[in-house]
Amino acid sequence: MKEKNIIYRQTQIVYKTTGTGSPVVLIHGFAEDSTIWDNQVEFLKDKFRLIIPDLPGSGKSDLITNKDTGISAYAEVIKQILDAERIEKCIMIGHSMGGYITLSFAEIYTTSLIAFGLFHSSAYADDELKIETRKKAIDFINKNGTEPFLKTSIPGLFYDTGNSGIINALLEKGKTFLPESLVQYYQAMIGRPDRTAVLMNTSLPVLFIMGEHDKAVPIKHSLEQCHMPKKAHIYILRNSAHMGMLEETKKTNEILAKFLLNP
C-alpha cells in the first residue's frame, strides 16, 4: 500500500494506492476515512488497481477552508487524483456521501468512468425533513463537538447494535474529526441538487447496494432509483443497515468483485 498526496486549492489531500489491474476508486462517506474500506481492499487488491482517498477533512487529508465547498468540489478532488495517477477511465464506488460525490463525478466527468456504484446512497436531493435534521445536527456539533455527536449517531447506522467492537472503533476514529469538517460535509449535502437525471441518462452500468434496514438511505428510495439506469446491478443486504461493508463483509466483497470484473 502506497500513500500519496496532491495539492487541491492549497490543501493537501492524501490517498492510498495498491494492487494492479483495472483502476477502481473507493470513496468513503460522512465521518469515515479510507480505512472504512480495509476489508474490501484486502479482498480486491490482487485483481484491481485500487485508489482510496481520504476526502478533504477526513483521515490524513486537510480540510478545504473555503466555506462554500460543495459535493462537486470533492468530485474535482477525485478527478485531480486520477490525473495525478494518469488514469483516464475507472470504476468508482461511493458509500453514502461518497455516492453523492460519485454521482457528481458522473455528471461532470462522464467520459472518465467505465461504470459506477452507489453503496447505501441516493441520487435524491434532501427533502425538507432531511434538511431540518441536518441543520439540527450542525447546531449540535457546533455546541457539543464531534465526539458527543458521533456517539448518538453512529450506533443507528447499524442493524445489529451489538456490534460494539466495530462501533467503538468508529467512535474512536471519530475523535480525530474537527467539528468544521462534519459541518462542511452537512452543508455540502444540504446544498447538493437532485441527480436522478444522471441515473436516467447514463449509458454506464450502475451498481446499487442497499441495506434492508437502512434508516439513513431508506430502501424504498433505493428501489425507486435502481430502475432508472439502462444497465443496473441490484443487490439487497438483508442483515445490514447503512454499513454493509462492516455488517456483511463477505457478501459485500463478493458483490463488488462480481461487478468490478464484469460490469
C-alpha positions as a LaTeX table, in Angstrom:
\begin{tabular}{lrrr}
\hline
Residue & $x$ (\AA) & $y$ (\AA) & $z$ (\AA) \\
\hline
Met1 & 0.00 & 0.00 & 0.00 \\
Lys2 & 1.44 & 3.35 & $-1.06$ \\
Glu3 & 0.40 & 6.65 & 0.49 \\
Lys4 & 0.47 & 9.65 & $-1.82$ \\
Asn5 & $-0.80$ & 13.21 & $-1.87$ \\
Ile6 & $-1.91$ & 16.01 & $-4.14$ \\
Ile7 & $-2.50$ & 19.70 & $-3.51$ \\
Tyr8 & $-6.01$ & 20.98 & $-4.22$ \\
Arg9 & $-6.78$ & 24.66 & $-3.55$ \\
Gln10 & $-3.68$ & 24.93 & $-1.36$ \\
Thr11 & $-4.95$ & 21.90 & 0.59 \\
Gln12 & $-3.07$ & 18.62 & 1.00 \\
Ile13 & $-5.16$ & 15.60 & 0.04 \\
Val14 & $-3.88$ & 12.13 & 0.95 \\
Tyr15 & $-4.82$ & 8.94 & $-0.84$ \\
Lys16 & $-3.65$ & 5.32 & $-0.99$ \\
Thr17 & $-2.97$ & 3.04 & $-3.93$ \\
Thr18 & $-2.47$ & $-0.70$ & $-4.07$ \\
Gly19 & $-2.84$ & $-3.60$ & $-6.45$ \\
Thr20 & $-2.69$ & $-3.97$ & $-10.22$ \\
Gly21 & $-5.31$ & $-4.26$ & $-12.92$ \\
Ser22 & $-8.29$ & $-2.15$ & $-13.88$ \\
Pro23 & $-8.49$ & 1.08 & $-11.82$ \\
Val24 & $-11.15$ & 1.23 & $-9.11$ \\
Val25 & $-11.81$ & 4.23 & $-6.84$ \\
Leu26 & $-13.43$ & 3.63 & $-3.45$ \\
Ile27 & $-14.90$ & 6.78 & $-1.87$ \\
His28 & $-15.82$ & 6.75 & 1.81 \\
Gly29 & $-18.76$ & 8.51 & 3.41 \\
Phe30 & $-19.54$ & 11.03 & 6.14 \\
Ala31 & $-17.43$ & 10.79 & 9.32 \\
Glu32 & $-15.36$ & 8.00 & 7.80 \\
Asp33 & $-11.98$ & 7.81 & 6.12 \\
Ser34 & $-10.25$ & 5.49 & 3.66 \\
Thr35 & $-9.82$ & 2.77 & 6.29 \\
Ile36 & $-13.56$ & 2.01 & 6.16 \\
Trp37 & $-12.70$ & 0.00 & 3.02 \\
Asp38 & $-9.86$ & $-2.04$ & 4.58 \\
Asn39 & $-11.69$ & $-5.37$ & 4.31 \\
Gln40 & $-12.60$ & $-4.70$ & 0.69 \\
Val41 & $-9.08$ & $-3.55$ & $-0.18$ \\
Glu42 & $-7.61$ & $-6.76$ & 1.21 \\
Phe43 & $-10.07$ & $-8.82$ & $-0.83$ \\
Leu44 & $-9.80$ & $-6.90$ & $-4.12$ \\
Lys45 & $-6.16$ & $-5.81$ & $-4.30$ \\
Asp46 & $-4.97$ & $-8.91$ & $-6.18$ \\
Lys47 & $-7.34$ & $-8.22$ & $-9.08$ \\
Phe48 & $-7.62$ & $-4.43$ & $-9.30$ \\
Arg49 & $-5.63$ & $-1.23$ & $-9.05$ \\
Leu50 & $-7.31$ & 0.44 & $-6.07$ \\
Ile51 & $-7.30$ & 4.17 & $-5.34$ \\
Ile52 & $-8.67$ & 5.01 & $-1.88$ \\
Pro53 & $-8.74$ & 8.71 & $-0.94$ \\
Asp54 & $-9.20$ & 10.43 & 2.38 \\
Leu55 & $-11.72$ & 13.13 & 1.48 \\
Pro56 & $-10.78$ & 16.70 & 2.48 \\
Gly57 & $-11.11$ & 16.99 & 6.26 \\
Ser58 & $-11.04$ & 13.19 & 6.79 \\
Gly59 & $-8.20$ & 10.89 & 7.75 \\
Lys60 & $-4.88$ & 12.45 & 6.82 \\
Ser61 & $-6.33$ & 14.99 & 4.36 \\
Asp62 & $-6.60$ & 18.64 & 5.34 \\
Leu63 & $-9.91$ & 20.45 & 5.32 \\
Ile64 & $-10.64$ & 22.84 & 2.46 \\
Thr65 & $-11.09$ & 26.19 & 4.17 \\
Asn66 & $-13.48$ & 27.65 & 1.59 \\
Lys67 & $-16.89$ & 27.77 & 3.33 \\
Asp68 & $-18.72$ & 27.29 & 0.02 \\
Thr69 & $-17.10$ & 23.91 & $-0.64$ \\
Gly70 & $-19.71$ & 21.52 & $-2.02$ \\
Ile71 & $-20.07$ & 17.99 & $-3.33$ \\
Ser72 & $-18.80$ & 19.00 & $-6.79$ \\
Ala73 & $-15.54$ & 20.24 & $-5.23$ \\
Tyr74 & $-14.98$ & 16.81 & $-3.72$ \\
Ala75 & $-15.59$ & 15.33 & $-7.19$ \\
Glu76 & $-12.90$ & 17.69 & $-8.53$ \\
Val77 & $-10.53$ & 16.35 & $-5.88$ \\
Ile78 & $-11.11$ & 12.80 & $-7.13$ \\
Lys79 & $-10.51$ & 13.90 & $-10.73$ \\
Gln80 & $-7.24$ & 15.54 & $-9.73$ \\
Ile81 & $-6.14$ & 12.31 & $-8.04$ \\
Leu82 & $-6.96$ & 10.35 & $-11.21$ \\
Asp83 & $-4.99$ & 12.86 & $-13.28$ \\
Ala84 & $-2.03$ & 12.51 & $-10.92$ \\
Glu85 & $-2.22$ & 8.73 & $-11.36$ \\
Arg86 & $-2.60$ & 9.13 & $-15.15$ \\
Ile87 & $-5.85$ & 7.18 & $-15.09$ \\
Glu88 & $-8.16$ & 8.01 & $-17.99$ \\
Lys89 & $-11.03$ & 5.70 & $-17.04$ \\
Cys90 & $-12.04$ & 3.90 & $-13.87$ \\
Ile91 & $-14.89$ & 2.30 & $-11.98$ \\
Met92 & $-16.00$ & 4.35 & $-8.98$ \\
Ile93 & $-17.86$ & 3.11 & $-5.89$ \\
Gly94 & $-19.15$ & 5.58 & $-3.31$ \\
His95 & $-20.55$ & 4.86 & 0.13 \\
Ser96 & $-23.26$ & 7.22 & 1.42 \\
Met97 & $-21.84$ & 10.75 & 0.96 \\
Gly98 & $-19.24$ & 9.10 & $-1.25$ \\
Gly99 & $-22.12$ & 8.10 & $-3.51$ \\
Tyr100 & $-23.21$ & 11.73 & $-3.77$ \\
Ile101 & $-19.66$ & 12.54 & $-4.86$ \\
Thr102 & $-19.70$ & 9.66 & $-7.35$ \\
Leu103 & $-22.92$ & 10.98 & $-8.92$ \\
Ser104 & $-21.42$ & 14.47 & $-9.18$ \\
Phe105 & $-18.32$ & 12.98 & $-10.79$ \\
Ala106 & $-20.50$ & 11.02 & $-13.23$ \\
Glu107 & $-22.31$ & 14.22 & $-14.15$ \\
Ile108 & $-19.16$ & 16.29 & $-14.72$ \\
Tyr109 & $-16.61$ & 13.70 & $-15.90$ \\
Thr110 & $-18.76$ & 11.08 & $-17.63$ \\
Thr111 & $-16.04$ & 10.02 & $-20.05$ \\
Ser112 & $-13.71$ & 9.19 & $-17.15$ \\
Leu113 & $-15.95$ & 6.36 & $-15.97$ \\
Ile114 & $-16.42$ & 2.76 & $-17.12$ \\
Ala115 & $-19.13$ & 2.14 & $-14.52$ \\
Phe116 & $-20.07$ & 3.38 & $-11.05$ \\
Gly117 & $-21.78$ & 2.21 & $-7.90$ \\
Leu118 & $-23.98$ & 3.64 & $-5.16$ \\
Phe119 & $-23.39$ & 1.84 & $-1.87$ \\
His120 & $-26.10$ & 2.86 & 0.62 \\
Ser121 & $-26.51$ & 6.12 & $-1.28$ \\
Ser122 & $-29.09$ & 8.11 & $-3.23$ \\
Ala123 & $-29.49$ & 10.47 & $-6.17$ \\
Tyr124 & $-32.33$ & 12.33 & $-4.46$ \\
Ala125 & $-31.73$ & 15.79 & $-3.04$ \\
Asp126 & $-32.54$ & 16.31 & 0.62 \\
Asp127 & $-36.21$ & 16.87 & 1.31 \\
Glu128 & $-37.34$ & 19.47 & 3.88 \\
Leu129 & $-37.31$ & 16.99 & 6.76 \\
Lys130 & $-33.80$ & 15.79 & 5.92 \\
Ile131 & $-32.54$ & 19.37 & 5.65 \\
Glu132 & $-34.01$ & 20.20 & 9.03 \\
Thr133 & $-32.42$ & 17.10 & 10.55 \\
Arg134 & $-29.01$ & 18.03 & 9.13 \\
Lys135 & $-29.32$ & 21.62 & 10.38 \\
Lys136 & $-30.10$ & 20.35 & 13.89 \\
Ala137 & $-27.02$ & 18.12 & 13.66 \\
Ile138 & $-24.90$ & 21.13 & 12.67 \\
Asp139 & $-26.18$ & 23.06 & 15.69 \\
Phe140 & $-25.42$ & 20.10 & 17.96 \\
Ile141 & $-21.89$ & 19.71 & 16.57 \\
Asn142 & $-21.18$ & 23.42 & 16.93 \\
Lys143 & $-22.33$ & 23.38 & 20.56 \\
Asn144 & $-21.01$ & 20.00 & 21.71 \\
Gly145 & $-18.25$ & 18.89 & 19.33 \\
Thr146 & $-17.81$ & 15.78 & 17.22 \\
Glu147 & $-17.42$ & 13.08 & 19.86 \\
Pro148 & $-20.82$ & 13.54 & 21.58 \\
Phe149 & $-22.49$ & 13.83 & 18.19 \\
Leu150 & $-20.98$ & 10.64 & 16.79 \\
Lys151 & $-21.87$ & 8.75 & 19.99 \\
Thr152 & $-25.51$ & 9.50 & 19.26 \\
Ser153 & $-25.39$ & 8.90 & 15.50 \\
Ile154 & $-23.04$ & 6.01 & 14.68 \\
Pro155 & $-24.92$ & 3.20 & 16.51 \\
Gly156 & $-28.05$ & 4.00 & 14.48 \\
Leu157 & $-26.16$ & 3.20 & 11.26 \\
Phe158 & $-26.05$ & $-0.49$ & 12.21 \\
Tyr159 & $-28.78$ & $-3.11$ & 12.07 \\
Asp160 & $-27.23$ & $-5.08$ & 14.91 \\
Thr161 & $-26.21$ & $-2.58$ & 17.58 \\
Gly162 & $-24.47$ & $-5.45$ & 19.33 \\
Asn163 & $-21.51$ & $-4.83$ & 17.01 \\
Ser164 & $-19.93$ & $-2.95$ & 19.90 \\
Gly165 & $-16.35$ & $-3.60$ & 18.82 \\
Ile166 & $-16.88$ & $-2.15$ & 15.35 \\
Ile167 & $-18.96$ & 0.74 & 16.68 \\
Asn168 & $-16.38$ & 1.58 & 19.35 \\
Ala169 & $-13.61$ & 1.55 & 16.74 \\
Leu170 & $-15.56$ & 4.03 & 14.59 \\
Leu171 & $-16.22$ & 6.21 & 17.63 \\
Glu172 & $-12.52$ & 6.21 & 18.49 \\
Lys173 & $-11.62$ & 7.22 & 14.94 \\
Gly174 & $-14.36$ & 9.83 & 15.05 \\
Lys175 & $-12.43$ & 11.71 & 17.73 \\
Thr176 & $-9.99$ & 12.83 & 15.03 \\
Phe177 & $-12.63$ & 14.80 & 13.12 \\
Leu178 & $-12.77$ & 18.55 & 13.52 \\
Pro179 & $-16.28$ & 19.94 & 14.01 \\
Glu180 & $-15.61$ & 22.13 & 10.96 \\
Ser181 & $-15.20$ & 19.04 & 8.78 \\
Leu182 & $-18.52$ & 17.48 & 9.72 \\
Val183 & $-20.29$ & 20.83 & 9.39 \\
Gln184 & $-18.82$ & 21.33 & 5.92 \\
Tyr185 & $-20.00$ & 17.87 & 4.86 \\
Tyr186 & $-23.51$ & 18.52 & 6.12 \\
Gln187 & $-23.68$ & 21.85 & 4.35 \\
Ala188 & $-22.41$ & 20.23 & 1.15 \\
Met189 & $-25.05$ & 17.52 & 1.39 \\
Ile190 & $-27.82$ & 20.03 & 2.06 \\
Gly191 & $-26.75$ & 22.04 & $-0.99$ \\
Arg192 & $-26.48$ & 19.20 & $-3.47$ \\
Pro193 & $-29.09$ & 19.05 & $-6.27$ \\
Asp194 & $-31.25$ & 16.11 & $-7.26$ \\
Arg195 & $-29.17$ & 13.93 & $-9.58$ \\
Thr196 & $-31.72$ & 11.36 & $-10.69$ \\
Ala197 & $-31.18$ & 12.69 & $-14.22$ \\
Val198 & $-27.64$ & 11.29 & $-14.04$ \\
Leu199 & $-29.10$ & 7.82 & $-13.45$ \\
Met200 & $-31.76$ & 8.16 & $-16.11$ \\
Asn201 & $-29.41$ & 9.48 & $-18.78$ \\
Thr202 & $-26.32$ & 7.38 & $-18.21$ \\
Ser203 & $-25.38$ & 4.56 & $-20.55$ \\
Leu204 & $-22.93$ & 3.25 & $-17.96$ \\
Pro205 & $-23.60$ & 0.20 & $-15.79$ \\
Val206 & $-24.64$ & 1.23 & $-12.27$ \\
Leu207 & $-24.31$ & $-0.88$ & $-9.13$ \\
Phe208 & $-26.83$ & $-0.46$ & $-6.32$ \\
Ile209 & $-26.09$ & $-1.98$ & $-2.92$ \\
Met210 & $-28.82$ & $-1.27$ & $-0.39$ \\
Gly211 & $-29.38$ & $-2.26$ & 3.21 \\
Glu212 & $-32.80$ & $-3.64$ & 4.07 \\
His213 & $-32.72$ & $-1.88$ & 7.46 \\
Asp214 & $-31.05$ & 1.36 & 6.35 \\
Lys215 & $-32.57$ & 4.42 & 8.04 \\
Ala216 & $-30.11$ & 6.91 & 6.53 \\
Val217 & $-30.95$ & 5.91 & 2.94 \\
Pro218 & $-34.32$ & 4.11 & 3.08 \\
Ile219 & $-34.51$ & 1.03 & 0.89 \\
Lys220 & $-37.71$ & 2.47 & $-0.59$ \\
His221 & $-35.68$ & 5.28 & $-2.16$ \\
Ser222 & $-33.04$ & 2.90 & $-3.47$ \\
Leu223 & $-35.65$ & 0.64 & $-5.05$ \\
Glu224 & $-37.25$ & 3.64 & $-6.75$ \\
Gln225 & $-33.93$ & 4.68 & $-8.26$ \\
Cys226 & $-32.39$ & 1.35 & $-9.22$ \\
His227 & $-34.68$ & 1.06 & $-12.25$ \\
Met228 & $-33.62$ & 4.43 & $-13.69$ \\
Pro229 & $-30.36$ & 3.42 & $-15.43$ \\
Lys230 & $-30.43$ & 1.34 & $-18.60$ \\
Lys231 & $-27.99$ & $-1.11$ & $-17.02$ \\
Ala232 & $-28.36$ & $-1.76$ & $-13.30$ \\
His233 & $-26.91$ & $-4.35$ & $-10.94$ \\
Ile234 & $-29.12$ & $-4.52$ & $-7.86$ \\
Tyr235 & $-28.30$ & $-6.13$ & $-4.50$ \\
Ile236 & $-30.03$ & $-6.02$ & $-1.12$ \\
Leu237 & $-28.10$ & $-6.79$ & 2.06 \\
Arg238 & $-30.76$ & $-8.39$ & 4.24 \\
Asn239 & $-28.82$ & $-8.13$ & 7.52 \\
Ser240 & $-27.45$ & $-4.61$ & 7.12 \\
Ala241 & $-28.48$ & $-1.06$ & 7.76 \\
His242 & $-26.09$ & 1.62 & 6.45 \\
Met243 & $-22.72$ & $-0.09$ & 6.97 \\
Gly244 & $-22.81$ & $-3.19$ & 4.77 \\
Met245 & $-19.05$ & $-3.28$ & 4.26 \\
Leu246 & $-18.75$ & $-3.97$ & 8.00 \\
Glu247 & $-22.04$ & $-5.75$ & 8.69 \\
Glu248 & $-21.93$ & $-8.22$ & 5.77 \\
Thr249 & $-18.32$ & $-8.06$ & 4.71 \\
Lys250 & $-18.11$ & $-11.37$ & 2.85 \\
Lys251 & $-21.25$ & $-10.71$ & 0.80 \\
Thr252 & $-20.17$ & $-7.13$ & 0.08 \\
Asn253 & $-16.79$ & $-8.32$ & $-1.15$ \\
Glu254 & $-18.38$ & $-10.90$ & $-3.44$ \\
Ile255 & $-20.83$ & $-8.33$ & $-4.87$ \\
Leu256 & $-18.08$ & $-5.81$ & $-5.55$ \\
Ala257 & $-15.75$ & $-8.37$ & $-7.14$ \\
Lys258 & $-18.52$ & $-9.64$ & $-9.42$ \\
Phe259 & $-19.45$ & $-6.13$ & $-10.57$ \\
Leu260 & $-15.89$ & $-4.92$ & $-10.98$ \\
Leu261 & $-14.87$ & $-7.97$ & $-13.01$ \\
Asn262 & $-17.84$ & $-7.74$ & $-15.36$ \\
Pro263 & $-19.86$ & $-4.51$ & $-15.07$ \\
\hline
\end{tabular}
